[in-house]
Amino acid sequence: QVLLVESGGGLVQTGASVRLSCAASGFHFNMYDMAWFRQAPGKEREFVAAISWSGTQTKYADSVKDRFTISRDNAGNTLYLQMNSLKPEDTSVYYCAADRHVHRIMPSTAIGDFNSWGQGTQVTVSP
């Protein structure tokens, strides 16, 4: 049974940094691309960042590029999202997700390509 558990969210001020973690179990973590998505109240879930199964390729939404860094520890079955220079518009519930296919050539940014999701962790950035 696939299990993804996010942690690390909280209430921070504008300009602060936060690191989210996602502990994965129940599947061969090192074979699947992983991603972070986020969803603000009243909005659709949106792509934030993705990383290849090997950790060598990454993709970012334009809104977070140069501020957020996605990484993974395949030995520890953990996905990370380092978020720097946080803005109020980054306030959302952040979800980690696992791709439905193994060993993609390039990480996907399409929500439909991810079929396993964590429960989410709230990040609130105060002005």
mmCIF file with all atom_site columns, N, CA and C in Angstrom, residues 44-99:
data_model
loop_
_atom_site.group_PDB
_atom_site.id
_atom_site.type_symbol
_atom_site.label_atom_id
_atom_site.label_alt_id
_atom_site.label_comp_id
_atom_site.label_asym_id
_atom_site.label_entity_id
_atom_site.label_seq_id
_atom_site.pdbx_PDB_ins_code
_atom_site.Cartn_x
_atom_site.Cartn_y
_atom_site.Cartn_z
_atom_site.occupancy
_atom_site.B_iso_or_equiv
_atom_site.pdbx_formal_charge
_atom_site.auth_seq_id
_atom_site.auth_comp_id
_atom_site.auth_asym_id
_atom_site.auth_atom_id
_atom_site.pdbx_PDB_model_num
ATOM 1   N N  . GLU A 1 44 ? -7.822 25.663 -7.860  1.00 0.00 ? 44 GLU A N  1
ATOM 2   C CA . GLU A 1 44 ? -7.482 24.318 -8.271  1.00 0.00 ? 44 GLU A CA 1
ATOM 3   C C  . GLU A 1 44 ? -6.081 23.961 -7.788  1.00 0.00 ? 44 GLU A C  1
ATOM 4   N N  . ARG A 1 45 ? -5.874 22.660 -7.646  1.00 0.00 ? 45 ARG A N  1
ATOM 5   C CA . ARG A 1 45 ? -4.537 22.184 -7.288  1.00 0.00 ? 45 ARG A CA 1
ATOM 6   C C  . ARG A 1 45 ? -3.580 22.486 -8.447  1.00 0.00 ? 45 ARG A C  1
ATOM 7   N N  . GLU A 1 46 ? -2.398 23.003 -8.116  1.00 0.00 ? 46 GLU A N  1
ATOM 8   C CA . GLU A 1 46 ? -1.459 23.396 -9.161  1.00 0.00 ? 46 GLU A CA 1
ATOM 9   C C  . GLU A 1 46 ? -0.081 22.793 -8.932  1.00 0.00 ? 46 GLU A C  1
ATOM 10  N N  . PHE A 1 47 ? 0.621  22.603 -10.023 1.00 0.00 ? 47 PHE A N  1
ATOM 11  C CA . PHE A 1 47 ? 1.962  22.048 -10.005 1.00 0.00 ? 47 PHE A CA 1
ATOM 12  C C  . PHE A 1 47 ? 2.935  23.044 -9.384  1.00 0.00 ? 47 PHE A C  1
ATOM 13  N N  . VAL A 1 48 ? 3.854  22.518 -8.584  1.00 0.00 ? 48 VAL A N  1
ATOM 14  C CA . VAL A 1 48 ? 4.902  23.342 -7.974  1.00 0.00 ? 48 VAL A CA 1
ATOM 15  C C  . VAL A 1 48 ? 6.281  22.926 -8.478  1.00 0.00 ? 48 VAL A C  1
ATOM 16  N N  . ALA A 1 49 ? 6.614  21.633 -8.307  1.00 0.00 ? 49 ALA A N  1
ATOM 17  C CA . ALA A 1 49 ? 7.939  21.156 -8.680  1.00 0.00 ? 49 ALA A CA 1
ATOM 18  C C  . ALA A 1 49 ? 7.904  19.647 -8.861  1.00 0.00 ? 49 ALA A C  1
ATOM 19  N N  . ALA A 1 50 ? 8.795  19.147 -9.710  1.00 0.00 ? 50 ALA A N  1
ATOM 20  C CA . ALA A 1 50 ? 8.902  17.708 -9.938  1.00 0.00 ? 50 ALA A CA 1
ATOM 21  C C  . ALA A 1 50 ? 10.360 17.312 -10.034 1.00 0.00 ? 50 ALA A C  1
ATOM 22  N N  . ILE A 1 51 ? 10.632 16.057 -9.715  1.00 0.00 ? 51 ILE A N  1
ATOM 23  C CA . ILE A 1 51 ? 11.995 15.546 -9.759  1.00 0.00 ? 51 ILE A CA 1
ATOM 24  C C  . ILE A 1 51 ? 11.973 14.138 -10.332 1.00 0.00 ? 51 ILE A C  1
ATOM 25  N N  . SER A 1 52 ? 12.969 13.835 -11.150 1.00 0.00 ? 52 SER A N  1
ATOM 26  C CA . SER A 1 52 ? 13.041 12.514 -11.760 1.00 0.00 ? 52 SER A CA 1
ATOM 27  C C  . SER A 1 52 ? 13.367 11.450 -10.730 1.00 0.00 ? 52 SER A C  1
ATOM 28  N N  . TRP A 1 53 ? 13.137 10.183 -11.095 1.00 0.00 ? 53 TRP A N  1
ATOM 29  C CA . TRP A 1 53 ? 13.381 9.071  -10.195 1.00 0.00 ? 53 TRP A CA 1
ATOM 30  C C  . TRP A 1 53 ? 14.837 9.030  -9.733  1.00 0.00 ? 53 TRP A C  1
ATOM 31  N N  . SER A 1 54 ? 15.743 9.469  -10.624 1.00 0.00 ? 54 SER A N  1
ATOM 32  C CA . SER A 1 54 ? 17.174 9.460  -10.303 1.00 0.00 ? 54 SER A CA 1
ATOM 33  C C  . SER A 1 54 ? 17.605 10.713 -9.530  1.00 0.00 ? 54 SER A C  1
ATOM 34  N N  . GLY A 1 55 ? 16.775 11.718 -9.554  1.00 0.00 ? 55 GLY A N  1
ATOM 35  C CA . GLY A 1 55 ? 17.126 12.979 -8.892  1.00 0.00 ? 55 GLY A CA 1
ATOM 36  C C  . GLY A 1 55 ? 17.933 13.920 -9.766  1.00 0.00 ? 55 GLY A C  1
ATOM 37  N N  . THR A 1 56 ? 18.170 13.550 -11.010 1.00 0.00 ? 56 THR A N  1
ATOM 38  C CA . THR A 1 56 ? 19.035 14.354 -11.867 1.00 0.00 ? 56 THR A CA 1
ATOM 39  C C  . THR A 1 56 ? 18.295 15.422 -12.661 1.00 0.00 ? 56 THR A C  1
ATOM 40  N N  . GLN A 1 57 ? 16.974 15.284 -12.775 1.00 0.00 ? 57 GLN A N  1
ATOM 41  C CA . GLN A 1 57 ? 16.182 16.263 -13.524 1.00 0.00 ? 57 GLN A CA 1
ATOM 42  C C  . GLN A 1 57 ? 15.112 16.856 -12.630 1.00 0.00 ? 57 GLN A C  1
ATOM 43  N N  . THR A 1 58 ? 14.914 18.150 -12.749 1.00 0.00 ? 58 THR A N  1
ATOM 44  C CA . THR A 1 58 ? 13.881 18.842 -11.988 1.00 0.00 ? 58 THR A CA 1
ATOM 45  C C  . THR A 1 58 ? 13.116 19.805 -12.888 1.00 0.00 ? 58 THR A C  1
ATOM 46  N N  . LYS A 1 59 ? 11.889 20.100 -12.479 1.00 0.00 ? 59 LYS A N  1
ATOM 47  C CA . LYS A 1 59 ? 11.066 21.095 -13.155 1.00 0.00 ? 59 LYS A CA 1
ATOM 48  C C  . LYS A 1 59 ? 10.366 21.924 -12.099 1.00 0.00 ? 59 LYS A C  1
ATOM 49  N N  . TYR A 1 60 ? 10.126 23.195 -12.427 1.00 0.00 ? 60 TYR A N  1
ATOM 50  C CA . TYR A 1 60 ? 9.488  24.111 -11.484 1.00 0.00 ? 60 TYR A CA 1
ATOM 51  C C  . TYR A 1 60 ? 8.423  24.957 -12.180 1.00 0.00 ? 60 TYR A C  1
ATOM 52  N N  . ALA A 1 61 ? 7.401  25.301 -11.425 1.00 0.00 ? 61 ALA A N  1
ATOM 53  C CA . ALA A 1 61 ? 6.468  26.306 -11.891 1.00 0.00 ? 61 ALA A CA 1
ATOM 54  C C  . ALA A 1 61 ? 7.186  27.649 -11.924 1.00 0.00 ? 61 ALA A C  1
ATOM 55  N N  . ASP A 1 62 ? 6.802  28.488 -12.866 1.00 0.00 ? 62 ASP A N  1
ATOM 56  C CA . ASP A 1 62 ? 7.457  29.790 -12.985 1.00 0.00 ? 62 ASP A CA 1
ATOM 57  C C  . ASP A 1 62 ? 7.349  30.608 -11.698 1.00 0.00 ? 62 ASP A C  1
ATOM 58  N N  . SER A 1 63 ? 6.249  30.426 -10.986 1.00 0.00 ? 63 SER A N  1
ATOM 59  C CA . SER A 1 63 ? 5.993  31.231 -9.792  1.00 0.00 ? 63 SER A CA 1
ATOM 60  C C  . SER A 1 63 ? 6.937  30.910 -8.640  1.00 0.00 ? 63 SER A C  1
ATOM 61  N N  . VAL A 1 64 ? 7.594  29.744 -8.703  1.00 0.00 ? 64 VAL A N  1
ATOM 62  C CA . VAL A 1 64 ? 8.480  29.347 -7.595  1.00 0.00 ? 64 VAL A CA 1
ATOM 63  C C  . VAL A 1 64 ? 9.926  29.182 -8.021  1.00 0.00 ? 64 VAL A C  1
ATOM 64  N N  . LYS A 1 65 ? 10.168 29.298 -9.320  1.00 0.00 ? 65 LYS A N  1
ATOM 65  C CA . LYS A 1 65 ? 11.527 29.110 -9.833  1.00 0.00 ? 65 LYS A CA 1
ATOM 66  C C  . LYS A 1 65 ? 12.474 30.083 -9.145  1.00 0.00 ? 65 LYS A C  1
ATOM 67  N N  . ASP A 1 66 ? 13.647 29.619 -8.797  1.00 0.00 ? 66 ASP A N  1
ATOM 68  C CA . ASP A 1 66 ? 14.696 30.394 -8.129  1.00 0.00 ? 66 ASP A CA 1
ATOM 69  C C  . ASP A 1 66 ? 14.416 30.641 -6.654  1.00 0.00 ? 66 ASP A C  1
ATOM 70  N N  . ARG A 1 67 ? 13.260 30.191 -6.153  1.00 0.00 ? 67 ARG A N  1
ATOM 71  C CA . ARG A 1 67 ? 12.968 30.301 -4.720  1.00 0.00 ? 67 ARG A CA 1
ATOM 72  C C  . ARG A 1 67 ? 12.825 28.942 -4.059  1.00 0.00 ? 67 ARG A C  1
ATOM 73  N N  . PHE A 1 68 ? 12.280 27.979 -4.784  1.00 0.00 ? 68 PHE A N  1
ATOM 74  C CA . PHE A 1 68 ? 12.043 26.643 -4.238  1.00 0.00 ? 68 PHE A CA 1
ATOM 75  C C  . PHE A 1 68 ? 13.026 25.656 -4.861  1.00 0.00 ? 68 PHE A C  1
ATOM 76  N N  . THR A 1 69 ? 13.386 24.621 -4.078  1.00 0.00 ? 69 THR A N  1
ATOM 77  C CA . THR A 1 69 ? 14.254 23.560 -4.571  1.00 0.00 ? 69 THR A CA 1
ATOM 78  C C  . THR A 1 69 ? 13.675 22.213 -4.157  1.00 0.00 ? 69 THR A C  1
ATOM 79  N N  . ILE A 1 70 ? 13.452 21.354 -5.143  1.00 0.00 ? 70 ILE A N  1
ATOM 80  C CA . ILE A 1 70 ? 12.987 20.001 -4.869  1.00 0.00 ? 70 ILE A CA 1
ATOM 81  C C  . ILE A 1 70 ? 14.194 19.066 -4.859  1.00 0.00 ? 70 ILE A C  1
ATOM 82  N N  . SER A 1 71 ? 14.184 18.111 -3.946  1.00 0.00 ? 71 SER A N  1
ATOM 83  C CA . SER A 1 71 ? 15.259 17.136 -3.877  1.00 0.00 ? 71 SER A CA 1
ATOM 84  C C  . SER A 1 71 ? 14.699 15.837 -3.303  1.00 0.00 ? 71 SER A C  1
ATOM 85  N N  . ARG A 1 72 ? 15.486 14.793 -3.358  1.00 0.00 ? 72 ARG A N  1
ATOM 86  C CA . ARG A 1 72 ? 15.050 13.499 -2.845  1.00 0.00 ? 72 ARG A CA 1
ATOM 87  C C  . ARG A 1 72 ? 16.229 12.724 -2.288  1.00 0.00 ? 72 ARG A C  1
ATOM 88  N N  . ASP A 1 73 ? 15.918 11.859 -1.354  1.00 0.00 ? 73 ASP A N  1
ATOM 89  C CA . ASP A 1 73 ? 16.873 10.938 -0.757  1.00 0.00 ? 73 ASP A CA 1
ATOM 90  C C  . ASP A 1 73 ? 16.340 9.542  -1.019  1.00 0.00 ? 73 ASP A C  1
ATOM 91  N N  . ASN A 1 74 ? 16.851 8.901  -2.042  1.00 0.00 ? 74 ASN A N  1
ATOM 92  C CA . ASN A 1 74 ? 16.326 7.582  -2.407  1.00 0.00 ? 74 ASN A CA 1
ATOM 93  C C  . ASN A 1 74 ? 16.679 6.508  -1.371  1.00 0.00 ? 74 ASN A C  1
ATOM 94  N N  . ALA A 1 75 ? 17.787 6.685  -0.693  1.00 0.00 ? 75 ALA A N  1
ATOM 95  C CA . ALA A 1 75 ? 18.148 5.721  0.338   1.00 0.00 ? 75 ALA A CA 1
ATOM 96  C C  . ALA A 1 75 ? 17.186 5.799  1.525   1.00 0.00 ? 75 ALA A C  1
ATOM 97  N N  . GLY A 1 76 ? 16.696 7.015  1.781   1.00 0.00 ? 76 GLY A N  1
ATOM 98  C CA . GLY A 1 76 ? 15.793 7.214  2.906   1.00 0.00 ? 76 GLY A CA 1
ATOM 99  C C  . GLY A 1 76 ? 14.330 7.318  2.521   1.00 0.00 ? 76 GLY A C  1
ATOM 100 N N  . ASN A 1 77 ? 14.020 7.136  1.227   1.00 0.00 ? 77 ASN A N  1
ATOM 101 C CA . ASN A 1 77 ? 12.631 7.182  0.745   1.00 0.00 ? 77 ASN A CA 1
ATOM 102 C C  . ASN A 1 77 ? 11.931 8.481  1.135   1.00 0.00 ? 77 ASN A C  1
ATOM 103 N N  . THR A 1 78 ? 12.628 9.595  0.941   1.00 0.00 ? 78 THR A N  1
ATOM 104 C CA . THR A 1 78 ? 12.073 10.882 1.350   1.00 0.00 ? 78 THR A CA 1
ATOM 105 C C  . THR A 1 78 ? 12.220 11.929 0.250   1.00 0.00 ? 78 THR A C  1
ATOM 106 N N  . LEU A 1 79 ? 11.165 12.691 0.064   1.00 0.00 ? 79 LEU A N  1
ATOM 107 C CA . LEU A 1 79 ? 11.134 13.804 -0.877  1.00 0.00 ? 79 LEU A CA 1
ATOM 108 C C  . LEU A 1 79 ? 11.145 15.102 -0.077  1.00 0.00 ? 79 LEU A C  1
ATOM 109 N N  . TYR A 1 80 ? 11.812 16.125 -0.613  1.00 0.00 ? 80 TYR A N  1
ATOM 110 C CA . TYR A 1 80 ? 11.903 17.401 0.083   1.00 0.00 ? 80 TYR A CA 1
ATOM 111 C C  . TYR A 1 80 ? 11.491 18.557 -0.828  1.00 0.00 ? 80 TYR A C  1
ATOM 112 N N  . LEU A 1 81 ? 11.064 19.634 -0.187  1.00 0.00 ? 81 LEU A N  1
ATOM 113 C CA . LEU A 1 81 ? 10.853 20.896 -0.896  1.00 0.00 ? 81 LEU A CA 1
ATOM 114 C C  . LEU A 1 81 ? 11.383 22.007 0.001   1.00 0.00 ? 81 LEU A C  1
ATOM 115 N N  . GLN A 1 82 ? 12.491 22.597 -0.394  1.00 0.00 ? 82 GLN A N  1
ATOM 116 C CA . GLN A 1 82 ? 13.050 23.748 0.308   1.00 0.00 ? 82 GLN A CA 1
ATOM 117 C C  . GLN A 1 82 ? 12.430 25.007 -0.284  1.00 0.00 ? 82 GLN A C  1
ATOM 118 N N  . MET A 1 83 ? 11.758 25.763 0.556   1.00 0.00 ? 83 MET A N  1
ATOM 119 C CA . MET A 1 83 ? 11.064 26.970 0.102   1.00 0.00 ? 83 MET A CA 1
ATOM 120 C C  . MET A 1 83 ? 11.706 28.183 0.758   1.00 0.00 ? 83 MET A C  1
ATOM 121 N N  . ASN A 1 84 ? 12.263 29.058 -0.049  1.00 0.00 ? 84 ASN A N  1
ATOM 122 C CA . ASN A 1 84 ? 12.906 30.275 0.431   1.00 0.00 ? 84 ASN A CA 1
ATOM 123 C C  . ASN A 1 84 ? 12.135 31.502 -0.054  1.00 0.00 ? 84 ASN A C  1
ATOM 124 N N  . SER A 1 85 ? 12.396 32.627 0.591   1.00 0.00 ? 85 SER A N  1
ATOM 125 C CA . SER A 1 85 ? 11.775 33.899 0.204   1.00 0.00 ? 85 SER A CA 1
ATOM 126 C C  . SER A 1 85 ? 10.267 33.758 0.034   1.00 0.00 ? 85 SER A C  1
ATOM 127 N N  . LEU A 1 86 ? 9.638  33.180 1.015   1.00 0.00 ? 86 LEU A N  1
ATOM 128 C CA . LEU A 1 86 ? 8.212  32.895 0.927   1.00 0.00 ? 86 LEU A CA 1
ATOM 129 C C  . LEU A 1 86 ? 7.384  34.181 0.851   1.00 0.00 ? 86 LEU A C  1
ATOM 130 N N  . LYS A 1 87 ? 6.294  34.094 0.088   1.00 0.00 ? 87 LYS A N  1
ATOM 131 C CA . LYS A 1 87 ? 5.391  35.214 -0.121  1.00 0.00 ? 87 LYS A CA 1
ATOM 132 C C  . LYS A 1 87 ? 3.985  34.812 0.349   1.00 0.00 ? 87 LYS A C  1
ATOM 133 N N  . PRO A 1 88 ? 3.140  35.774 0.659   1.00 0.00 ? 88 PRO A N  1
ATOM 134 C CA . PRO A 1 88 ? 1.766  35.426 1.064   1.00 0.00 ? 88 PRO A CA 1
ATOM 135 C C  . PRO A 1 88 ? 1.045  34.579 0.016   1.00 0.00 ? 88 PRO A C  1
ATOM 136 N N  . GLU A 1 89 ? 1.341  34.794 -1.249  1.00 0.00 ? 89 GLU A N  1
ATOM 137 C CA . GLU A 1 89 ? 0.683  34.017 -2.301  1.00 0.00 ? 89 GLU A CA 1
ATOM 138 C C  . GLU A 1 89 ? 1.149  32.560 -2.355  1.00 0.00 ? 89 GLU A C  1
ATOM 139 N N  . ASP A 1 90 ? 2.149  32.199 -1.571  1.00 0.00 ? 90 ASP A N  1
ATOM 140 C CA . ASP A 1 90 ? 2.562  30.802 -1.454  1.00 0.00 ? 90 ASP A CA 1
ATOM 141 C C  . ASP A 1 90 ? 1.701  30.047 -0.441  1.00 0.00 ? 90 ASP A C  1
ATOM 142 N N  . THR A 1 91 ? 0.839  30.749 0.259   1.00 0.00 ? 91 THR A N  1
ATOM 143 C CA . THR A 1 91 ? -0.038 30.105 1.238   1.00 0.00 ? 91 THR A CA 1
ATOM 144 C C  . THR A 1 91 ? -0.938 29.083 0.557   1.00 0.00 ? 91 THR A C  1
ATOM 145 N N  . SER A 1 92 ? -0.822 27.835 0.981   1.00 0.00 ? 92 SER A N  1
ATOM 146 C CA . SER A 1 92 ? -1.562 26.727 0.370   1.00 0.00 ? 92 SER A CA 1
ATOM 147 C C  . SER A 1 92 ? -1.393 25.472 1.216   1.00 0.00 ? 92 SER A C  1
ATOM 148 N N  . VAL A 1 93 ? -2.164 24.473 0.883   1.00 0.00 ? 93 VAL A N  1
ATOM 149 C CA . VAL A 1 93 ? -1.874 23.117 1.343   1.00 0.00 ? 93 VAL A CA 1
ATOM 150 C C  . VAL A 1 93 ? -0.952 22.495 0.294   1.00 0.00 ? 93 VAL A C  1
ATOM 151 N N  . TYR A 1 94 ? 0.165  21.955 0.752   1.00 0.00 ? 94 TYR A N  1
ATOM 152 C CA . TYR A 1 94 ? 1.161  21.371 -0.146  1.00 0.00 ? 94 TYR A CA 1
ATOM 153 C C  . TYR A 1 94 ? 1.055  19.846 -0.082  1.00 0.00 ? 94 TYR A C  1
ATOM 154 N N  . TYR A 1 95 ? 1.008  19.234 -1.274  1.00 0.00 ? 95 TYR A N  1
ATOM 155 C CA . TYR A 1 95 ? 0.862  17.791 -1.399  1.00 0.00 ? 95 TYR A CA 1
ATOM 156 C C  . TYR A 1 95 ? 2.053  17.212 -2.139  1.00 0.00 ? 95 TYR A C  1
ATOM 157 N N  . CYS A 1 96 ? 2.558  16.072 -1.663  1.00 0.00 ? 96 CYS A N  1
ATOM 158 C CA . CYS A 1 96 ? 3.519  15.334 -2.477  1.00 0.00 ? 96 CYS A CA 1
ATOM 159 C C  . CYS A 1 96 ? 2.760  14.253 -3.237  1.00 0.00 ? 96 CYS A C  1
ATOM 160 N N  . ALA A 1 97 ? 3.324  13.884 -4.377  1.00 0.00 ? 97 ALA A N  1
ATOM 161 C CA . ALA A 1 97 ? 2.652  12.939 -5.255  1.00 0.00 ? 97 ALA A CA 1
ATOM 162 C C  . ALA A 1 97 ? 3.672  12.071 -5.966  1.00 0.00 ? 97 ALA A C  1
ATOM 163 N N  . ALA A 1 98 ? 3.267  10.829 -6.238  1.00 0.00 ? 98 ALA A N  1
ATOM 164 C CA . ALA A 1 98 ? 4.101  9.883  -6.967  1.00 0.00 ? 98 ALA A CA 1
ATOM 165 C C  . ALA A 1 98 ? 3.522  9.653  -8.355  1.00 0.00 ? 98 ALA A C  1
ATOM 166 N N  . ASP A 1 99 ? 4.412  9.617  -9.347  1.00 0.00 ? 99 ASP A N  1
ATOM 167 C CA . ASP A 1 99 ? 3.999  9.377  -10.733 1.00 0.00 ? 99 ASP A CA 1
ATOM 168 C C  . ASP A 1 99 ? 3.418  7.971  -10.876 1.00 0.00 ? 99 ASP A C  1
#
